PDB file of C-alpha atoms and ligand atoms in Angstrom:
ATOM      1  CA  MET A   1      -6.392  -4.082 -17.026  1.00 58.00           C
ATOM      2  CA  ILE A   2      -9.533  -2.023 -16.655  1.00 56.00           C
ATOM      3  CA  LEU A   3     -12.397  -1.920 -19.180  1.00 54.00           C
ATOM      4  CA  ASN A   4     -12.482   1.477 -20.770  1.00 50.00           C
ATOM      5  CA  ASN A   5     -16.117   1.620 -21.790  1.00 46.00           C
ATOM      6  CA  LYS A   6     -18.385   4.245 -20.281  1.00 42.00           C
ATOM      7  CA  PRO A   7     -21.587   2.529 -19.229  1.00 43.00           C
ATOM      8  CA  LYS A   8     -23.279   3.727 -16.059  1.00 53.00           C
ATOM      9  CA  LYS A   9     -20.621   2.823 -13.548  1.00 55.00           C
ATOM     10  CA  ILE A  10     -21.903   1.941 -10.178  1.00 91.00           C
ATOM     11  CA  ILE A  11     -19.542   1.927  -7.245  1.00 96.00           C
ATOM     12  CA  GLY A  12     -19.907  -1.510  -5.697  1.00 96.00           C
ATOM     13  CA  ASN A  13     -21.358  -3.194  -8.820  1.00 92.00           C
ATOM     14  CA  ASN A  14     -19.053  -6.070  -8.021  1.00 95.00           C
ATOM     15  CA  ILE A  15     -17.656  -6.683  -4.533  1.00 97.00           C
ATOM     16  CA  ILE A  16     -15.176  -9.347  -3.536  1.00 98.00           C
ATOM     17  CA  THR A  17     -14.446  -9.909   0.138  1.00 98.00           C
ATOM     18  CA  LEU A  18     -11.232 -11.492   1.386  1.00 98.00           C
ATOM     19  CA  GLU A  19     -10.825 -12.860   4.897  1.00 98.00           C
ATOM     20  CA  LEU A  20      -7.256 -11.566   5.117  1.00 98.00           C
ATOM     21  CA  THR A  21      -4.823  -9.769   2.874  1.00 98.00           C
ATOM     22  CA  ASP A  22      -1.797  -7.528   3.173  1.00 98.00           C
ATOM     23  CA  SER A  23      -3.414  -4.402   1.709  1.00 98.00           C
ATOM     24  CA  THR A  24      -6.553  -4.113  -0.418  1.00 98.00           C
ATOM     25  CA  ASN A  25      -4.983  -1.231  -2.368  1.00 98.00           C
ATOM     26  CA  LEU A  26      -1.993  -3.405  -3.201  1.00 98.00           C
ATOM     27  CA  GLN A  27      -4.091  -6.455  -4.065  1.00 98.00           C
ATOM     28  CA  LEU A  28      -6.471  -4.461  -6.248  1.00 98.00           C
ATOM     29  CA  LYS A  29      -3.456  -3.157  -8.159  1.00 97.00           C
ATOM     30  CA  ASN A  30      -2.239  -6.732  -8.604  1.00 97.00           C
ATOM     31  CA  LEU A  31      -5.701  -7.831  -9.784  1.00 97.00           C
ATOM     32  CA  CYS A  32      -5.817  -4.979 -12.315  1.00 96.00           C
ATOM     33  CA  GLU A  33      -2.565  -6.188 -13.843  1.00 94.00           C
ATOM     34  CA  LYS A  34      -3.923  -9.717 -14.269  1.00 95.00           C
ATOM     35  CA  GLU A  35      -7.639  -9.369 -14.970  1.00 93.00           C
ATOM     36  CA  THR A  36     -10.134  -7.161 -16.739  1.00 92.00           C
ATOM     37  CA  LEU A  37     -12.161  -5.347 -14.127  1.00 95.00           C
ATOM     38  CA  SER A  38     -14.849  -2.705 -14.496  1.00 93.00           C
ATOM     39  CA  ALA A  39     -14.779   0.635 -12.767  1.00 94.00           C
ATOM     40  CA  GLY A  40     -16.819   0.411  -9.593  1.00 96.00           C
ATOM     41  CA  PHE A  41     -15.281  -2.904  -8.564  1.00 97.00           C
ATOM     42  CA  VAL A  42     -14.645  -3.065  -4.804  1.00 98.00           C
ATOM     43  CA  LEU A  43     -12.119  -5.255  -3.019  1.00 98.00           C
ATOM     44  CA  VAL A  44     -12.894  -5.619   0.676  1.00 98.00           C
ATOM     45  CA  ALA A  45     -10.833  -7.351   3.354  1.00 98.00           C
ATOM     46  CA  LYS A  46     -11.885  -8.265   6.863  1.00 98.00           C
ATOM     47  CA  GLN A  47      -8.311  -7.815   8.074  1.00 98.00           C
ATOM     48  CA  GLN A  48      -5.067  -6.496   6.638  1.00 98.00           C
ATOM     49  CA  THR A  49      -1.535  -7.387   7.654  1.00 98.00           C
ATOM     50  CA  ASN A  50       0.082  -4.389   5.972  1.00 98.00           C
ATOM     51  CA  GLY A  51      -2.569  -1.673   5.716  1.00 98.00           C
ATOM     52  CA  LYS A  52      -1.179   1.393   3.995  1.00 98.00           C
ATOM     53  CA  GLY A  53      -1.863   4.868   5.298  1.00 97.00           C
ATOM     54  CA  THR A  54      -0.910   8.258   3.925  1.00 95.00           C
ATOM     55  CA  ASP A  55       2.710   9.421   3.949  1.00 90.00           C
ATOM     56  CA  GLY A  56       3.933   5.821   4.228  1.00 92.00           C
ATOM     57  CA  ASN A  57       2.197   5.301   7.560  1.00 94.00           C
ATOM     58  CA  TYR A  58       0.832   1.939   8.659  1.00 95.00           C
ATOM     59  CA  TRP A  59      -2.971   1.610   8.911  1.00 97.00           C
ATOM     60  CA  VAL A  60      -3.982  -0.557  11.874  1.00 95.00           C
ATOM     61  CA  SER A  61      -6.274  -3.189  10.356  1.00 97.00           C
ATOM     62  CA  GLU A  62      -7.876  -5.410  12.971  1.00 97.00           C
ATOM     63  CA  LEU A  63     -10.894  -7.650  12.450  1.00 97.00           C
ATOM     64  CA  GLY A  64     -14.239  -5.854  12.741  1.00 97.00           C
ATOM     65  CA  ASN A  65     -13.525  -2.762  10.656  1.00 98.00           C
ATOM     66  CA  ILE A  66     -13.901  -2.033   6.944  1.00 98.00           C
ATOM     67  CA  TYR A  67     -10.939  -2.056   4.593  1.00 98.00           C
ATOM     68  CA  ALA A  68     -12.039  -1.409   1.024  1.00 98.00           C
ATOM     69  CA  SER A  69     -10.468  -0.367  -2.268  1.00 98.00           C
ATOM     70  CA  ILE A  70     -12.594   0.937  -5.083  1.00 98.00           C
ATOM     71  CA  LEU A  71     -11.552   0.963  -8.727  1.00 97.00           C
ATOM     72  CA  PHE A  72     -12.003   3.965 -11.049  1.00 95.00           C
ATOM     73  CA  ASP A  73     -11.044   4.662 -14.644  1.00 93.00           C
ATOM     74  CA  TYR A  74      -7.925   6.758 -14.928  1.00 94.00           C
ATOM     75  CA  ASP A  75      -8.691  10.390 -15.632  1.00 92.00           C
ATOM     76  CA  ASP A  76      -5.833  12.842 -16.155  1.00 88.00           C
ATOM     77  CA  LYS A  77      -8.116  15.776 -15.303  1.00 88.00           C
ATOM     78  CA  VAL A  78      -8.814  14.457 -11.850  1.00 88.00           C
ATOM     79  CA  ASN A  79      -8.018  16.797  -8.962  1.00 90.00           C
ATOM     80  CA  THR A  80      -8.365  16.896  -5.200  1.00 94.00           C
ATOM     81  CA  LEU A  81     -12.154  17.078  -5.468  1.00 96.00           C
ATOM     82  CA  PHE A  82     -12.191  13.433  -6.583  1.00 95.00           C
ATOM     83  CA  SER A  83     -10.862  12.263  -3.227  1.00 96.00           C
ATOM     84  CA  LEU A  84     -13.440  14.245  -1.251  1.00 97.00           C
ATOM     85  CA  TYR A  85     -16.477  12.157  -2.284  1.00 97.00           C
ATOM     86  CA  PRO A  86     -15.896   9.120  -0.047  1.00 98.00           C
ATOM     87  CA  ALA A  87     -15.078  11.270   2.990  1.00 98.00           C
ATOM     88  CA  VAL A  88     -18.185  13.404   2.567  1.00 98.00           C
ATOM     89  CA  ALA A  89     -20.333  10.308   1.889  1.00 98.00           C
ATOM     90  CA  LEU A  90     -19.140   8.681   5.093  1.00 98.00           C
ATOM     91  CA  ALA A  91     -19.511  11.800   7.243  1.00 98.00           C
ATOM     92  CA  LYS A  92     -23.079  12.197   5.946  1.00 98.00           C
ATOM     93  CA  ILE A  93     -24.196   8.648   6.696  1.00 98.00           C
ATOM     94  CA  LEU A  94     -22.525   8.653  10.118  1.00 98.00           C
ATOM     95  CA  ARG A  95     -24.540  11.721  11.090  1.00 98.00           C
ATOM     96  CA  ARG A  96     -27.791  10.692   9.428  1.00 97.00           C
ATOM     97  CA  ASP A  97     -27.903   6.931  10.080  1.00 96.00           C
ATOM     98  CA  PHE A  98     -25.745   6.541  13.183  1.00 96.00           C
ATOM     99  CA  ASN A  99     -26.255   9.834  14.982  1.00 97.00           C
ATOM    100  CA  ILE A 100     -22.496  10.400  15.149  1.00 98.00           C
ATOM    101  CA  ASN A 101     -21.284  13.955  14.794  1.00 98.00           C
ATOM    102  CA  ALA A 102     -18.722  13.214  12.077  1.00 98.00           C
ATOM    103  CA  HIS A 103     -16.974  15.904  10.057  1.00 98.00           C
ATOM    104  CA  VAL A 104     -14.281  16.064   7.399  1.00 98.00           C
ATOM    105  CA  LYS A 105     -10.760  17.351   7.842  1.00 98.00           C
ATOM    106  CA  TRP A 106      -8.951  18.464   4.702  1.00 98.00           C
ATOM    107  CA  PRO A 107      -8.726  16.781   2.444  1.00 97.00           C
ATOM    108  CA  ASN A 108     -10.413  13.510   3.278  1.00 97.00           C
ATOM    109  CA  ASP A 109     -10.055  12.385   6.879  1.00 98.00           C
ATOM    110  CA  VAL A 110     -13.290  11.731   8.726  1.00 98.00           C
ATOM    111  CA  LEU A 111     -13.223  12.766  12.375  1.00 98.00           C
ATOM    112  CA  VAL A 112     -15.432  12.691  15.437  1.00 98.00           C
ATOM    113  CA  GLU A 113     -14.312  15.617  17.559  1.00 98.00           C
ATOM    114  CA  HIS A 114     -10.530  15.379  17.032  1.00 98.00           C
ATOM    115  CA  LYS A 115     -10.420  11.583  16.625  1.00 98.00           C
ATOM    116  CA  LYS A 116     -10.099   9.857  13.289  1.00 98.00           C
ATOM    117  CA  ILE A 117     -12.850   7.386  12.390  1.00 98.00           C
ATOM    118  CA  ALA A 118     -11.814   6.833   8.757  1.00 98.00           C
ATOM    119  CA  GLY A 119      -8.927   7.516   6.415  1.00 98.00           C
ATOM    120  CA  ILE A 120      -8.557   7.472   2.661  1.00 98.00           C
ATOM    121  CA  LEU A 121      -5.588   6.614   0.485  1.00 97.00           C
ATOM    122  CA  CYS A 122      -6.072   7.352  -3.199  1.00 96.00           C
ATOM    123  CA  GLU A 123      -3.477   5.805  -5.504  1.00 95.00           C
ATOM    124  CA  GLY A 124      -3.226   5.279  -9.215  1.00 92.00           C
ATOM    125  CA  VAL A 125      -1.224   4.188 -12.182  1.00 94.00           C
ATOM    126  CA  ALA A 126      -1.100   6.953 -14.791  1.00 93.00           C
ATOM    127  CA  GLY A 127      -3.053   6.088 -17.908  1.00 94.00           C
ATOM    128  CA  LYS A 128      -4.476   2.944 -16.356  1.00 95.00           C
ATOM    129  CA  TYR A 129      -6.611   3.237 -13.249  1.00 96.00           C
ATOM    130  CA  MET A 130      -7.161   4.912  -9.888  1.00 96.00           C
ATOM    131  CA  ILE A 131      -7.836   3.212  -6.586  1.00 97.00           C
ATOM    132  CA  MET A 132      -9.714   4.792  -3.709  1.00 98.00           C
ATOM    133  CA  GLY A 133      -8.796   2.943  -0.534  1.00 98.00           C
ATOM    134  CA  ILE A 134     -10.799   3.577   2.590  1.00 98.00           C
ATOM    135  CA  GLY A 135     -10.426   2.269   6.106  1.00 98.00           C
ATOM    136  CA  ILE A 136     -13.450   2.769   8.354  1.00 98.00           C
ATOM    137  CA  ASN A 137     -13.158   1.975  12.061  1.00 98.00           C
ATOM    138  CA  VAL A 138     -16.372   0.135  12.853  1.00 98.00           C
ATOM    139  CA  LEU A 139     -16.210  -2.328  15.758  1.00 98.00           C
ATOM    140  CA  GLN A 140     -12.740  -1.740  17.177  1.00 97.00           C
ATOM    141  CA  THR A 141     -12.929  -0.095  20.584  1.00 96.00           C
ATOM    142  CA  ASN A 142      -9.367  -0.517  21.848  1.00 95.00           C
ATOM    143  CA  PHE A 143      -6.828   1.751  20.280  1.00 96.00           C
ATOM    144  CA  SER A 144      -3.319   1.542  21.607  1.00 94.00           C
ATOM    145  CA  GLY A 145       0.174   2.806  20.885  1.00 93.00           C
ATOM    146  CA  ASP A 146       0.426   5.745  18.482  1.00 91.00           C
ATOM    147  CA  ILE A 147      -3.322   5.922  17.872  1.00 94.00           C
ATOM    148  CA  GLU A 148      -4.497   5.603  21.476  1.00 94.00           C
ATOM    149  CA  ASN A 149      -5.994   9.081  21.769  1.00 95.00           C
ATOM    150  CA  ILE A 150      -6.439   9.983  18.145  1.00 97.00           C
ATOM    151  CA  ALA A 151      -8.657   7.198  16.772  1.00 98.00           C
ATOM    152  CA  THR A 152     -12.249   6.195  17.333  1.00 98.00           C
ATOM    153  CA  SER A 153     -14.858   3.930  15.758  1.00 98.00           C
ATOM    154  CA  ILE A 154     -18.567   3.760  15.036  1.00 98.00           C
ATOM    155  CA  ALA A 155     -19.042   1.316  17.941  1.00 98.00           C
ATOM    156  CA  ALA A 156     -17.117   3.578  20.320  1.00 97.00           C
ATOM    157  CA  GLU A 157     -19.287   6.555  19.365  1.00 98.00           C
ATOM    158  CA  SER A 158     -22.650   4.816  19.240  1.00 95.00           C
ATOM    159  CA  ASN A 159     -24.978   3.116  21.728  1.00 86.00           C
ATOM    160  CA  SER A 160     -26.538   0.674  19.295  1.00 88.00           C
ATOM    161  CA  ASN A 161     -25.342  -2.607  17.809  1.00 93.00           C
ATOM    162  CA  ILE A 162     -23.459  -2.006  14.607  1.00 97.00           C
ATOM    163  CA  ASP A 163     -23.577  -4.256  11.557  1.00 97.00           C
ATOM    164  CA  THR A 164     -20.398  -3.829   9.500  1.00 98.00           C
ATOM    165  CA  ASN A 165     -22.112  -4.884   6.252  1.00 97.00           C
ATOM    166  CA  ALA A 166     -24.869  -2.326   6.796  1.00 97.00           C
ATOM    167  CA  VAL A 167     -22.211   0.381   7.209  1.00 98.00           C
ATOM    168  CA  LEU A 168     -20.525  -0.629   3.948  1.00 98.00           C
ATOM    169  CA  GLU A 169     -23.871  -0.730   2.131  1.00 97.00           C
ATOM    170  CA  ALA A 170     -24.974   2.688   3.397  1.00 97.00           C
ATOM    171  CA  PHE A 171     -21.560   4.155   2.581  1.00 98.00           C
ATOM    172  CA  LEU A 172     -21.535   2.811  -0.999  1.00 97.00           C
ATOM    173  CA  ARG A 173     -25.110   3.994  -1.581  1.00 96.00           C
ATOM    174  CA  GLU A 174     -24.254   7.534  -0.474  1.00 96.00           C
ATOM    175  CA  TYR A 175     -20.981   7.489  -2.430  1.00 97.00           C
ATOM    176  CA  ASN A 176     -22.942   6.595  -5.578  1.00 95.00           C
ATOM    177  CA  ASN A 177     -25.520   9.304  -4.884  1.00 94.00           C
ATOM    178  CA  LEU A 178     -22.863  11.968  -4.542  1.00 95.00           C
ATOM    179  CA  TYR A 179     -20.552  10.795  -7.319  1.00 94.00           C
ATOM    180  CA  PHE A 180     -23.158  10.118  -9.998  1.00 92.00           C
ATOM    181  CA  GLY A 181     -25.657  12.694  -8.811  1.00 91.00           C
ATOM    182  CA  LYS A 182     -25.461  16.369  -9.570  1.00 86.00           C
ATOM    183  CA  CYS A 183     -23.870  17.398  -6.278  1.00 93.00           C
ATOM    184  CA  ASP A 184     -21.390  20.228  -5.886  1.00 97.00           C
ATOM    185  CA  ILE A 185     -18.784  18.237  -3.960  1.00 97.00           C
ATOM    186  CA  ARG A 186     -16.862  21.343  -2.926  1.00 98.00           C
ATOM    187  CA  GLN A 187     -20.021  22.757  -1.348  1.00 98.00           C
ATOM    188  CA  GLU A 188     -20.851  19.388   0.212  1.00 98.00           C
ATOM    189  CA  TRP A 189     -17.362  19.284   1.718  1.00 98.00           C
ATOM    190  CA  LEU A 190     -17.805  22.795   3.109  1.00 98.00           C
ATOM    191  CA  ASN A 191     -21.160  21.746   4.592  1.00 98.00           C
ATOM    192  CA  ASN A 192     -19.489  18.795   6.300  1.00 98.00           C
ATOM    193  CA  THR A 193     -16.395  20.399   7.757  1.00 98.00           C
ATOM    194  CA  GLN A 194     -15.716  22.272  10.980  1.00 98.00           C
ATOM    195  CA  MET A 195     -12.473  23.808   9.707  1.00 98.00           C
ATOM    196  CA  ILE A 196     -13.713  27.069   8.243  1.00 98.00           C
ATOM    197  CA  GLY A 197     -12.797  30.060  10.385  1.00 98.00           C
ATOM    198  CA  LYS A 198     -10.684  27.932  12.726  1.00 98.00           C
ATOM    199  CA  THR A 199      -7.019  28.412  13.546  1.00 98.00           C
ATOM    200  CA  ILE A 200      -5.154  25.241  12.667  1.00 98.00           C
ATOM    201  CA  ASN A 201      -1.695  24.226  13.784  1.00 97.00           C
ATOM    202  CA  SER A 202       0.272  22.282  11.262  1.00 96.00           C
ATOM    203  CA  ILE A 203       3.695  21.028  10.406  1.00 94.00           C
ATOM    204  CA  HIS A 204       4.483  21.708   6.772  1.00 86.00           C
ATOM    205  CA  ASP A 205       7.658  19.979   5.564  1.00 84.00           C
ATOM    206  CA  GLY A 206       9.075  20.243   9.074  1.00 89.00           C
ATOM    207  CA  GLU A 207       8.022  23.863   9.580  1.00 91.00           C
ATOM    208  CA  LYS A 208       5.419  24.738  12.232  1.00 95.00           C
ATOM    209  CA  LYS A 209       2.610  26.924  10.951  1.00 95.00           C
ATOM    210  CA  SER A 210      -0.477  28.400  12.499  1.00 97.00           C
ATOM    211  CA  VAL A 211      -3.062  29.702  10.028  1.00 97.00           C
ATOM    212  CA  VAL A 212      -6.774  30.418   9.779  1.00 98.00           C
ATOM    213  CA  VAL A 213      -8.799  28.320   7.332  1.00 98.00           C
ATOM    214  CA  THR A 214     -10.793  30.555   5.015  1.00 98.00           C
ATOM    215  CA  GLY A 215     -12.204  28.215   2.376  1.00 98.00           C
ATOM    216  CA  MET A 216     -11.660  25.754  -0.413  1.00 98.00           C
ATOM    217  CA  SER A 217     -10.612  26.569  -3.971  1.00 97.00           C
ATOM    218  CA  PRO A 218     -12.616  25.285  -6.976  1.00 96.00           C
ATOM    219  CA  GLU A 219     -10.022  22.485  -7.360  1.00 95.00           C
ATOM    220  CA  GLY A 220     -10.411  21.318  -3.774  1.00 97.00           C
ATOM    221  CA  PHE A 221      -7.294  23.013  -2.391  1.00 97.00           C
ATOM    222  CA  LEU A 222      -7.361  24.470   1.117  1.00 97.00           C
ATOM    223  CA  GLU A 223      -7.380  28.259   1.382  1.00 98.00           C
ATOM    224  CA  VAL A 224      -5.796  29.669   4.527  1.00 98.00           C
ATOM    225  CA  LYS A 225      -4.693  33.028   5.833  1.00 98.00           C
ATOM    226  CA  ASN A 226      -1.214  33.170   7.333  1.00 96.00           C
ATOM    227  CA  LYS A 227       0.029  35.348  10.195  1.00 95.00           C
ATOM    228  CA  LEU A 228       0.929  38.139   7.751  1.00 97.00           C
ATOM    229  CA  GLY A 229      -2.651  38.206   6.489  1.00 97.00           C
ATOM    230  CA  GLN A 230      -1.677  36.668   3.150  1.00 97.00           C
ATOM    231  CA  THR A 231      -3.817  34.008   1.521  1.00 97.00           C
ATOM    232  CA  GLU A 232      -2.068  30.712   0.929  1.00 96.00           C
ATOM    233  CA  ILE A 233      -3.357  27.819  -1.135  1.00 96.00           C
ATOM    234  CA  TRP A 234      -2.450  24.414   0.225  1.00 95.00           C
ATOM    235  CA  MET A 235      -2.486  21.912  -2.584  1.00 93.00           C
ATOM    236  CA  ALA A 236      -1.026  18.659  -1.324  1.00 88.00           C
ATOM    237  CA  ARG A 237      -1.375  16.726   1.873  1.00 86.00           C
ATOM    238  CA  ARG A 238       2.006  15.064   1.407  1.00 87.00           C
ATOM    239  CA  GLY A 239       4.427  16.392   3.998  1.00 86.00           C
ATOM    240  CA  LEU A 240       1.597  18.207   5.742  1.00 92.00           C
ATOM    241  CA  ASP A 241       0.378  17.283   9.203  1.00 93.00           C
ATOM    242  CA  ILE A 242      -2.628  19.274  10.391  1.00 96.00           C
ATOM    243  CA  ASN A 243      -3.358  18.947  14.098  1.00 96.00           C
ATOM    244  CA  ALA A 244      -6.926  17.641  14.422  1.00 97.00           C
ATOM    245  CA  LYS A 245      -7.633  19.752  17.511  1.00 97.00           C
ATOM    246  CA  TYR A 246      -9.084  22.930  16.088  1.00 95.00           C
TER     247      TYR A 246
HETATM  248  C1  BTN B   1      -4.847   7.387   6.093  1.00 79.73           C
HETATM  249  O1  BTN B   1      -3.701   7.246   6.534  1.00 79.73           O
HETATM  250  O2  BTN B   1      -5.604   8.230   6.552  1.00 79.73           O
HETATM  251  C2  BTN B   1      -5.324   6.526   4.963  1.00 79.73           C
HETATM  252  C3  BTN B   1      -5.683   5.146   5.412  1.00 79.73           C
HETATM  253  C4  BTN B   1      -6.222   4.274   4.297  1.00 79.73           C
HETATM  254  C5  BTN B   1      -6.452   2.858   4.755  1.00 79.73           C
HETATM  255  C6  BTN B   1      -7.154   2.050   3.719  1.00 79.73           C
HETATM  256  S1  BTN B   1      -7.702   0.501   4.361  1.00 79.73           S
HETATM  257  C7  BTN B   1      -8.114  -0.021   2.763  1.00 79.73           C
HETATM  258  C8  BTN B   1      -7.027   0.461   1.844  1.00 79.73           C
HETATM  259  N1  BTN B   1      -5.943  -0.491   1.812  1.00 79.73           N
HETATM  260  C9  BTN B   1      -4.839   0.005   2.358  1.00 79.73           C
HETATM  261  O3  BTN B   1      -3.766  -0.612   2.483  1.00 79.73           O
HETATM  262  N2  BTN B   1      -5.035   1.266   2.750  1.00 79.73           N
HETATM  263  C10 BTN B   1      -6.384   1.708   2.469  1.00 79.73           C
END
């Protein structure tokens, strides 16, 4: 279970690191069923054997990257904006601290050019807790198979030596700043994306669509203009595949 008090919750107040697990999201769920954990708890693994991605995809989880799941109190008012914080936090520190031109793709992928450097899988159990899982490619430089030309890492994009722990620390610090600070996360997302004004090609429940991105709604939904000039609001990423080349 999760403690339901409301002290100042700090993301990363308690971090446990596992050498190897199947999936940190799965294991954090298991831990929540057995133990009393506070919001802000982070479960990190150095490697995963069954990393979970969005839409039932597999998340390649080799040694050298970051696989982390962060615990939050359940909140039935939560909306898409909630899942934007970690993506924006990471994009900001990659640009500021690592000189990598990272940007966010709706809702919460972090890209460098069209290649994915981090992905987020937010899951929850209604009435109980929410888990923000993030995979950050840090040291991996060989990407093969399905992800050969669509993934990158901090090491692949940077000339300096990268310390994985320093990346996690900087990321959690920025996440805290954004989440507990007074930031307008919608505006922060807009400041950290390259999507606005671009034509994007997508497959939406099997249907090909080409639209122009016009903005983000107050709830964090994507606003686009279709070929007929009508505004559409895209609410869910499930069943939606947006081509990262835009
Ligand atoms: C995506 O497909 O973009 C989301 C990938 C999320 C991967 C992370 S790694 C840590 C956490 N544990 C998992 O099994 N998945 C998430």
